[in-house]
PDB file of C-alpha atoms and ligand atoms in Angstrom:
ATOM      1  CA  MET R   1      -4.610  -5.070 -22.068  1.00 51.00           C
ATOM      2  CA  SER R   2      -5.506  -1.359 -22.032  1.00 53.00           C
ATOM      3  CA  THR R   3      -8.693   0.688 -22.186  1.00 55.00           C
ATOM      4  CA  PRO R   4      -9.219   3.182 -25.046  1.00 49.00           C
ATOM      5  CA  ALA R   5      -7.396   6.497 -24.781  1.00 52.00           C
ATOM      6  CA  PRO R   6      -9.404   9.276 -23.167  1.00 49.00           C
ATOM      7  CA  ASN R   7     -10.062  12.328 -25.375  1.00 53.00           C
ATOM      8  CA  THR R   8      -8.667  14.902 -22.966  1.00 72.00           C
ATOM      9  CA  ALA R   9      -5.777  14.762 -20.505  1.00 85.00           C
ATOM     10  CA  LEU R  10      -6.964  13.440 -17.163  1.00 91.00           C
ATOM     11  CA  THR R  11      -5.945  14.872 -13.807  1.00 94.00           C
ATOM     12  CA  GLN R  12      -4.160  12.691 -11.260  1.00 93.00           C
ATOM     13  CA  ASP R  13      -7.412  12.540  -9.298  1.00 95.00           C
ATOM     14  CA  GLU R  14      -9.310  11.313 -12.382  1.00 95.00           C
ATOM     15  CA  LEU R  15      -6.627   8.680 -13.023  1.00 96.00           C
ATOM     16  CA  LYS R  16      -7.102   7.461  -9.448  1.00 97.00           C
ATOM     17  CA  THR R  17     -10.867   7.231 -10.010  1.00 97.00           C
ATOM     18  CA  LEU R  18     -10.271   5.271 -13.196  1.00 97.00           C
ATOM     19  CA  VAL R  19      -8.013   2.652 -11.567  1.00 98.00           C
ATOM     20  CA  GLY R  20     -10.258   2.488  -8.507  1.00 98.00           C
ATOM     21  CA  GLN R  21     -13.168   1.550 -10.754  1.00 98.00           C
ATOM     22  CA  ALA R  22     -11.057  -0.801 -12.879  1.00 98.00           C
ATOM     23  CA  ALA R  23     -10.130  -2.773  -9.739  1.00 98.00           C
ATOM     24  CA  LEU R  24     -13.743  -3.978  -9.434  1.00 98.00           C
ATOM     25  CA  GLN R  25     -12.981  -6.601 -12.101  1.00 98.00           C
ATOM     26  CA  PHE R  26     -10.703  -8.372  -9.566  1.00 98.00           C
ATOM     27  CA  VAL R  27     -13.236  -8.441  -6.728  1.00 98.00           C
ATOM     28  CA  VAL R  28     -14.554 -11.974  -6.315  1.00 98.00           C
ATOM     29  CA  ARG R  29     -18.326 -11.787  -5.938  1.00 98.00           C
ATOM     30  CA  GLY R  30     -19.699 -13.507  -2.830  1.00 98.00           C
ATOM     31  CA  GLU R  31     -16.377 -13.166  -0.970  1.00 98.00           C
ATOM     32  CA  ILE R  32     -14.558 -10.835   1.415  1.00 98.00           C
ATOM     33  CA  VAL R  33     -12.091  -8.446  -0.213  1.00 98.00           C
ATOM     34  CA  GLY R  34      -8.888  -7.012   1.310  1.00 98.00           C
ATOM     35  CA  VAL R  35      -8.830  -3.212   1.208  1.00 99.00           C
ATOM     36  CA  GLY R  36      -5.780  -0.956   1.518  1.00 98.00           C
ATOM     37  CA  THR R  37      -5.439   2.688   2.474  1.00 98.00           C
ATOM     38  CA  GLY R  38      -4.970   6.031   0.750  1.00 98.00           C
ATOM     39  CA  SER R  39      -6.520   8.431  -1.739  1.00 98.00           C
ATOM     40  CA  THR R  40      -6.497   5.885  -4.592  1.00 98.00           C
ATOM     41  CA  VAL R  41      -8.066   3.239  -2.374  1.00 98.00           C
ATOM     42  CA  ASN R  42     -10.733   5.750  -1.376  1.00 98.00           C
ATOM     43  CA  LYS R  43     -11.770   5.809  -5.050  1.00 98.00           C
ATOM     44  CA  PHE R  44     -11.847   2.012  -4.994  1.00 98.00           C
ATOM     45  CA  ILE R  45     -14.041   2.011  -1.873  1.00 98.00           C
ATOM     46  CA  ASP R  46     -16.453   4.395  -3.609  1.00 98.00           C
ATOM     47  CA  ALA R  47     -16.596   1.991  -6.569  1.00 98.00           C
ATOM     48  CA  LEU R  48     -16.960  -1.007  -4.239  1.00 98.00           C
ATOM     49  CA  ALA R  49     -20.029   0.641  -2.705  1.00 98.00           C
ATOM     50  CA  THR R  50     -21.823   0.195  -6.041  1.00 98.00           C
ATOM     51  CA  ILE R  51     -21.492  -3.623  -5.758  1.00 98.00           C
ATOM     52  CA  LYS R  52     -21.755  -3.886  -1.967  1.00 98.00           C
ATOM     53  CA  ASP R  53     -24.686  -6.304  -2.202  1.00 98.00           C
ATOM     54  CA  GLU R  54     -22.553  -8.689  -4.276  1.00 98.00           C
ATOM     55  CA  ILE R  55     -19.779  -9.122  -1.667  1.00 98.00           C
ATOM     56  CA  LYS R  56     -19.719 -10.419   1.913  1.00 98.00           C
ATOM     57  CA  GLY R  57     -17.605  -7.515   3.103  1.00 98.00           C
ATOM     58  CA  ALA R  58     -14.014  -6.361   3.536  1.00 98.00           C
ATOM     59  CA  VAL R  59     -10.921  -6.744   5.695  1.00 98.00           C
ATOM     60  CA  SER R  60      -9.495  -3.270   6.158  1.00 98.00           C
ATOM     61  CA  SER R  61      -5.885  -2.116   6.583  1.00 98.00           C
ATOM     62  CA  SER R  62      -6.537   1.053   8.593  1.00 98.00           C
ATOM     63  CA  VAL R  63      -8.943   2.899  10.837  1.00 98.00           C
ATOM     64  CA  ALA R  64      -9.467   5.443   8.019  1.00 98.00           C
ATOM     65  CA  SER R  65     -10.456   2.789   5.470  1.00 98.00           C
ATOM     66  CA  THR R  66     -12.669   1.017   8.020  1.00 98.00           C
ATOM     67  CA  GLU R  67     -14.581   4.238   8.625  1.00 98.00           C
ATOM     68  CA  ARG R  68     -15.008   4.864   4.887  1.00 98.00           C
ATOM     69  CA  LEU R  69     -16.112   1.275   4.221  1.00 98.00           C
ATOM     70  CA  ARG R  70     -18.686   1.418   7.020  1.00 98.00           C
ATOM     71  CA  ALA R  71     -19.948   4.802   5.819  1.00 98.00           C
ATOM     72  CA  CYS R  72     -20.584   3.121   2.445  1.00 98.00           C
ATOM     73  CA  GLY R  73     -22.536   0.319   4.123  1.00 98.00           C
ATOM     74  CA  ILE R  74     -19.847  -2.332   3.603  1.00 98.00           C
ATOM     75  CA  LYS R  75     -19.369  -4.825   6.444  1.00 98.00           C
ATOM     76  CA  VAL R  76     -15.835  -4.863   7.873  1.00 98.00           C
ATOM     77  CA  PHE R  77     -14.376  -8.124   9.225  1.00 98.00           C
ATOM     78  CA  GLU R  78     -11.382  -8.444  11.550  1.00 98.00           C
ATOM     79  CA  ALA R  79      -8.336 -10.005   9.878  1.00 97.00           C
ATOM     80  CA  GLN R  80      -8.429 -12.841  12.441  1.00 96.00           C
ATOM     81  CA  GLU R  81     -11.977 -13.764  11.457  1.00 96.00           C
ATOM     82  CA  VAL R  82     -10.868 -14.669   7.940  1.00 97.00           C
ATOM     83  CA  ASP R  83      -8.454 -17.412   6.831  1.00 93.00           C
ATOM     84  CA  ALA R  84      -7.422 -16.291   3.376  1.00 96.00           C
ATOM     85  CA  LEU R  85      -8.558 -13.609   0.994  1.00 98.00           C
ATOM     86  CA  SER R  86      -8.642 -14.044  -2.780  1.00 98.00           C
ATOM     87  CA  VAL R  87      -7.565 -10.509  -3.442  1.00 98.00           C
ATOM     88  CA  TYR R  88      -6.124  -7.425  -1.778  1.00 98.00           C
ATOM     89  CA  ILE R  89      -6.488  -4.051  -3.484  1.00 98.00           C
ATOM     90  CA  ASP R  90      -4.154  -1.240  -2.434  1.00 99.00           C
ATOM     91  CA  GLY R  91      -2.199   1.740  -3.721  1.00 98.00           C
ATOM     92  CA  ALA R  92       1.548   2.360  -3.584  1.00 98.00           C
ATOM     93  CA  ASP R  93       3.982   5.229  -3.280  1.00 98.00           C
ATOM     94  CA  GLU R  94       6.296   3.548  -5.798  1.00 98.00           C
ATOM     95  CA  ILE R  95       6.110   0.357  -7.823  1.00 98.00           C
ATOM     96  CA  ASP R  96       8.866  -1.092  -9.992  1.00 98.00           C
ATOM     97  CA  ARG R  97       8.715  -3.391 -13.002  1.00 97.00           C
ATOM     98  CA  ASN R  98       8.899  -6.496 -10.774  1.00 98.00           C
ATOM     99  CA  GLY R  99       5.849  -5.496  -8.730  1.00 98.00           C
ATOM    100  CA  PHE R 100       8.029  -4.535  -5.735  1.00 98.00           C
ATOM    101  CA  MET R 101       6.702  -1.451  -3.952  1.00 99.00           C
ATOM    102  CA  ILE R 102       7.310   1.262  -1.405  1.00 99.00           C
ATOM    103  CA  LYS R 103       4.227   1.800   0.735  1.00 98.00           C
ATOM    104  CA  GLY R 104       3.325   3.598   3.933  1.00 98.00           C
ATOM    105  CA  GLY R 105       2.905   7.188   2.795  1.00 98.00           C
ATOM    106  CA  GLY R 106      -0.378   7.045   4.716  1.00 98.00           C
ATOM    107  CA  ALA R 107       1.342   5.406   7.741  1.00 98.00           C
ATOM    108  CA  ALA R 108      -0.728   2.215   7.374  1.00 98.00           C
ATOM    109  CA  LEU R 109       2.107  -0.051   6.188  1.00 98.00           C
ATOM    110  CA  THR R 110       1.991  -2.626   8.995  1.00 98.00           C
ATOM    111  CA  ARG R 111      -1.684  -3.488   8.652  1.00 98.00           C
ATOM    112  CA  GLU R 112      -1.320  -3.273   4.872  1.00 98.00           C
ATOM    113  CA  LYS R 113       1.450  -5.882   4.948  1.00 98.00           C
ATOM    114  CA  ILE R 114      -0.607  -8.115   7.246  1.00 98.00           C
ATOM    115  CA  VAL R 115      -3.679  -8.070   4.975  1.00 98.00           C
ATOM    116  CA  ALA R 116      -1.485  -8.448   1.882  1.00 98.00           C
ATOM    117  CA  ALA R 117       0.136 -11.518   3.476  1.00 98.00           C
ATOM    118  CA  GLN R 118      -3.215 -13.224   3.973  1.00 98.00           C
ATOM    119  CA  SER R 119      -4.276 -12.533   0.380  1.00 98.00           C
ATOM    120  CA  LYS R 120      -3.622 -14.740  -2.635  1.00 98.00           C
ATOM    121  CA  LYS R 121      -3.323 -11.821  -5.051  1.00 98.00           C
ATOM    122  CA  PHE R 122      -2.156  -8.223  -4.530  1.00 98.00           C
ATOM    123  CA  VAL R 123      -3.659  -5.820  -7.063  1.00 98.00           C
ATOM    124  CA  CYS R 124      -1.913  -2.457  -6.937  1.00 99.00           C
ATOM    125  CA  ILE R 125      -3.831   0.582  -8.172  1.00 98.00           C
ATOM    126  CA  ALA R 126      -1.753   3.630  -9.016  1.00 98.00           C
ATOM    127  CA  ASP R 127      -1.367   6.527 -11.386  1.00 95.00           C
ATOM    128  CA  GLU R 128       1.651   6.405 -13.691  1.00 94.00           C
ATOM    129  CA  SER R 129       3.730   8.790 -11.552  1.00 95.00           C
ATOM    130  CA  LYS R 130       4.239   5.838  -9.169  1.00 98.00           C
ATOM    131  CA  LEU R 131       6.034   3.583 -11.694  1.00 98.00           C
ATOM    132  CA  VAL R 132       9.824   3.695 -11.156  1.00 98.00           C
ATOM    133  CA  GLU R 133      12.905   1.841 -12.368  1.00 98.00           C
ATOM    134  CA  THR R 134      14.461   1.634  -8.891  1.00 98.00           C
ATOM    135  CA  LEU R 135      12.742   2.065  -5.524  1.00 98.00           C
ATOM    136  CA  GLY R 136      13.938   4.826  -3.211  1.00 98.00           C
ATOM    137  CA  ALA R 137      13.108   8.271  -4.591  1.00 98.00           C
ATOM    138  CA  PHE R 138      10.013   8.333  -2.350  1.00 98.00           C
ATOM    139  CA  PRO R 139      11.050   8.573   1.330  1.00 98.00           C
ATOM    140  CA  LEU R 140      10.858   5.032   2.709  1.00 98.00           C
ATOM    141  CA  PRO R 141       8.394   4.787   5.638  1.00 99.00           C
ATOM    142  CA  VAL R 142       9.405   2.498   8.502  1.00 99.00           C
ATOM    143  CA  GLU R 143       7.142   1.871  11.496  1.00 99.00           C
ATOM    144  CA  VAL R 144       9.255   1.807  14.641  1.00 98.00           C
ATOM    145  CA  ILE R 145       8.656   1.301  18.360  1.00 98.00           C
ATOM    146  CA  PRO R 146       9.329   4.786  19.820  1.00 98.00           C
ATOM    147  CA  MET R 147      12.197   3.744  22.141  1.00 98.00           C
ATOM    148  CA  ALA R 148      14.116   2.439  19.104  1.00 98.00           C
ATOM    149  CA  THR R 149      13.764   5.425  16.760  1.00 98.00           C
ATOM    150  CA  ALA R 150      17.163   7.060  17.501  1.00 98.00           C
ATOM    151  CA  ARG R 151      18.963   3.769  17.001  1.00 98.00           C
ATOM    152  CA  VAL R 152      17.070   2.898  13.809  1.00 98.00           C
ATOM    153  CA  ILE R 153      17.790   6.394  12.433  1.00 98.00           C
ATOM    154  CA  ARG R 154      21.521   5.835  13.055  1.00 98.00           C
ATOM    155  CA  GLN R 155      21.368   2.453  11.288  1.00 98.00           C
ATOM    156  CA  PHE R 156      19.781   3.997   8.179  1.00 98.00           C
ATOM    157  CA  ASP R 157      22.313   6.846   8.298  1.00 97.00           C
ATOM    158  CA  ALA R 158      25.101   4.248   8.284  1.00 97.00           C
ATOM    159  CA  MET R 159      23.553   2.807   5.109  1.00 94.00           C
ATOM    160  CA  GLY R 160      23.821   6.195   3.413  1.00 95.00           C
ATOM    161  CA  GLY R 161      20.207   7.254   3.988  1.00 97.00           C
ATOM    162  CA  ARG R 162      18.854  10.226   5.918  1.00 98.00           C
ATOM    163  CA  ALA R 163      16.115   9.317   8.344  1.00 98.00           C
ATOM    164  CA  MET R 164      13.756  11.423  10.402  1.00 98.00           C
ATOM    165  CA  VAL R 165      10.682  10.887  12.548  1.00 98.00           C
ATOM    166  CA  ARG R 166       7.429  11.828  10.775  1.00 98.00           C
ATOM    167  CA  MET R 167       5.707  14.679  12.565  1.00 98.00           C
ATOM    168  CA  LYS R 168       2.062  15.709  12.806  1.00 98.00           C
ATOM    169  CA  ASP R 169       0.864  18.906  14.528  1.00 98.00           C
ATOM    170  CA  GLY R 170       4.316  19.420  16.052  1.00 98.00           C
ATOM    171  CA  LYS R 171       4.495  15.921  17.573  1.00 98.00           C
ATOM    172  CA  PRO R 172       5.629  12.518  16.270  1.00 98.00           C
ATOM    173  CA  LEU R 173       2.794  10.971  14.280  1.00 98.00           C
ATOM    174  CA  VAL R 174       1.249   8.007  16.094  1.00 98.00           C
ATOM    175  CA  THR R 175       0.108   5.118  13.900  1.00 98.00           C
ATOM    176  CA  ASP R 176      -3.044   3.014  14.297  1.00 98.00           C
ATOM    177  CA  ASN R 177      -0.748   0.624  16.222  1.00 98.00           C
ATOM    178  CA  GLY R 178       0.523   3.287  18.638  1.00 98.00           C
ATOM    179  CA  GLN R 179       4.009   3.446  17.067  1.00 98.00           C
ATOM    180  CA  HIS R 180       6.063   6.077  15.209  1.00 98.00           C
ATOM    181  CA  ILE R 181       7.104   6.404  11.566  1.00 98.00           C
ATOM    182  CA  VAL R 182      10.668   7.069  10.426  1.00 98.00           C
ATOM    183  CA  ASP R 183      10.970   8.317   6.813  1.00 98.00           C
ATOM    184  CA  VAL R 184      14.251   7.571   5.046  1.00 98.00           C
ATOM    185  CA  THR R 185      15.470   9.556   2.037  1.00 98.00           C
ATOM    186  CA  GLY R 186      18.544   9.022  -0.142  1.00 97.00           C
ATOM    187  CA  LEU R 187      18.136   5.272  -0.605  1.00 97.00           C
ATOM    188  CA  HIS R 188      18.621   3.492  -3.893  1.00 97.00           C
ATOM    189  CA  ILE R 189      17.092   0.066  -3.223  1.00 98.00           C
ATOM    190  CA  LYS R 190      18.681  -2.204  -5.811  1.00 98.00           C
ATOM    191  CA  ASP R 191      17.728  -5.492  -4.139  1.00 98.00           C
ATOM    192  CA  PRO R 192      14.307  -4.956  -2.473  1.00 98.00           C
ATOM    193  CA  LEU R 193      14.020  -8.601  -1.322  1.00 98.00           C
ATOM    194  CA  ALA R 194      17.331  -8.503   0.561  1.00 98.00           C
ATOM    195  CA  PHE R 195      16.734  -4.965   1.836  1.00 98.00           C
ATOM    196  CA  GLU R 196      13.350  -5.898   3.302  1.00 98.00           C
ATOM    197  CA  LEU R 197      14.742  -9.042   4.910  1.00 98.00           C
ATOM    198  CA  THR R 198      17.688  -7.256   6.542  1.00 98.00           C
ATOM    199  CA  THR R 199      16.025  -4.097   7.822  1.00 98.00           C
ATOM    200  CA  SER R 200      12.901  -5.899   9.064  1.00 98.00           C
ATOM    201  CA  GLN R 201      15.125  -7.699  11.573  1.00 98.00           C
ATOM    202  CA  TRP R 202      16.533  -4.606  13.228  1.00 98.00           C
ATOM    203  CA  PRO R 203      15.347  -4.456  16.857  1.00 98.00           C
ATOM    204  CA  GLY R 204      12.444  -2.049  17.239  1.00 98.00           C
ATOM    205  CA  VAL R 205      11.448  -2.085  13.575  1.00 98.00           C
ATOM    206  CA  VAL R 206       7.800  -3.098  13.310  1.00 98.00           C
ATOM    207  CA  THR R 207       7.499  -2.970   9.520  1.00 98.00           C
ATOM    208  CA  VAL R 208       9.587  -1.656   6.639  1.00 98.00           C
ATOM    209  CA  GLY R 209       7.653  -0.009   3.799  1.00 98.00           C
ATOM    210  CA  VAL R 210       9.377  -2.127   1.163  1.00 99.00           C
ATOM    211  CA  PHE R 211       6.826  -4.660  -0.097  1.00 99.00           C
ATOM    212  CA  ALA R 212       8.984  -7.194  -1.916  1.00 98.00           C
ATOM    213  CA  HIS R 213       8.009 -10.419  -0.160  1.00 98.00           C
ATOM    214  CA  GLN R 214       4.399  -9.203  -0.379  1.00 97.00           C
ATOM    215  CA  LYS R 215       4.751  -7.816  -3.888  1.00 98.00           C
ATOM    216  CA  ALA R 216       1.967  -7.030  -6.340  1.00 98.00           C
ATOM    217  CA  GLN R 217       0.935  -9.655  -8.881  1.00 98.00           C
ATOM    218  CA  VAL R 218      -0.993  -7.072 -10.900  1.00 98.00           C
ATOM    219  CA  CYS R 219      -0.785  -3.297 -11.247  1.00 98.00           C
ATOM    220  CA  LEU R 220      -3.610  -1.249 -12.754  1.00 98.00           C
ATOM    221  CA  LEU R 221      -1.756   1.846 -13.851  1.00 98.00           C
ATOM    222  CA  GLY R 222      -3.643   5.008 -14.736  1.00 97.00           C
ATOM    223  CA  THR R 223      -1.894   6.586 -17.724  1.00 95.00           C
ATOM    224  CA  ALA R 224      -2.577   9.331 -20.248  1.00 90.00           C
ATOM    225  CA  SER R 225      -3.700   6.592 -22.634  1.00 92.00           C
ATOM    226  CA  GLY R 226      -6.032   4.826 -20.192  1.00 94.00           C
ATOM    227  CA  VAL R 227      -5.666   2.037 -17.638  1.00 97.00           C
ATOM    228  CA  LYS R 228      -2.743  -0.280 -18.354  1.00 98.00           C
ATOM    229  CA  THR R 229      -2.588  -3.712 -16.734  1.00 98.00           C
ATOM    230  CA  LEU R 230       0.895  -4.854 -15.708  1.00 98.00           C
ATOM    231  CA  THR R 231       1.314  -8.425 -14.485  1.00 98.00           C
ATOM    232  CA  PHE R 232       4.309  -9.654 -12.527  1.00 97.00           C
ATOM    233  CA  GLU R 233       3.699 -13.379 -11.942  1.00 74.00           C
TER     234      GLU R 233
HETATM  235  C1  LIG G   1      -0.746   4.104   2.808  1.00 93.32           C
HETATM  236  C2  LIG G   1      -0.167   3.622   1.527  1.00 93.32           C
HETATM  237  C3  LIG G   1      -0.792   4.106   0.276  1.00 93.32           C
HETATM  238  O1  LIG G   1      -1.197   3.014  -0.485  1.00 93.32           O
HETATM  239  C4  LIG G   1       0.207   4.933  -0.494  1.00 93.32           C
HETATM  240  O2  LIG G   1       0.694   5.963   0.348  1.00 93.32           O
HETATM  241  C5  LIG G   1      -0.415   5.555  -1.742  1.00 93.32           C
HETATM  242  O3  LIG G   1      -1.379   6.481  -1.369  1.00 93.32           O
HETATM  243  P1  LIG G   1      -2.203   7.343  -2.413  1.00 93.32           P
HETATM  244  O4  LIG G   1      -3.130   6.412  -3.120  1.00 93.32           O
HETATM  245  O5  LIG G   1      -2.915   8.357  -1.565  1.00 93.32           O
HETATM  246  O6  LIG G   1      -1.216   7.997  -3.368  1.00 93.32           O
HETATM  247  O7  LIG G   1       0.771   2.877   1.484  1.00 93.32           O
HETATM  248  O8  LIG G   1       0.005   3.688   3.915  1.00 93.32           O
END
């Protein structure tokens, strides 16, 4: 299914707005919706504000999204208050043709994976630059307990990657969970399921930004010819 082609070329920002609005079709009225993090999700939150009276509220994956949801007048529930969510809407840094993703460019990967895990359906919203054949061109974010970063960096180096601690204002970035992010370049992730399983077990790794076990079932992709719906079930 695709929407009609726009008359003029859209900017990346306009494509994000388009998929953010298109995601409203997956929001189950009367329920609580799972909400991701990032610039594309911000467009979704803006769209969600227009139907805020038709939903109970949201479970958020970051402090940033919580603040934006509340500013729009949308009630935010704690993840523990809710058993299961029908749908989780989030962006991605990369998505492949199986619905496997790299996420965590906004450092929110751990809470994103938690909310994705409690949701029945993951709807990814992304512009077409995010669609890849093989995951790994985007630096893979990994949330790590600070005392383990040097060791985890060496383990990724041994795999052929190049890892470094993400910095902010001259200091290691601190996540919403009080941990650090290691970004790994040079990976060519041919088997995302196995990769996620293996690296998630390394001591000190909180969450790996490969979302294969919590993959997307649907991707709304903003393209030059409109929003394309990819399904992976
Ligand atoms: C945040 C994420 C985002 O979904 C991902 O970085 C995409 O962000 P954007 O929509 O700004 O391109 O994983 O941790």
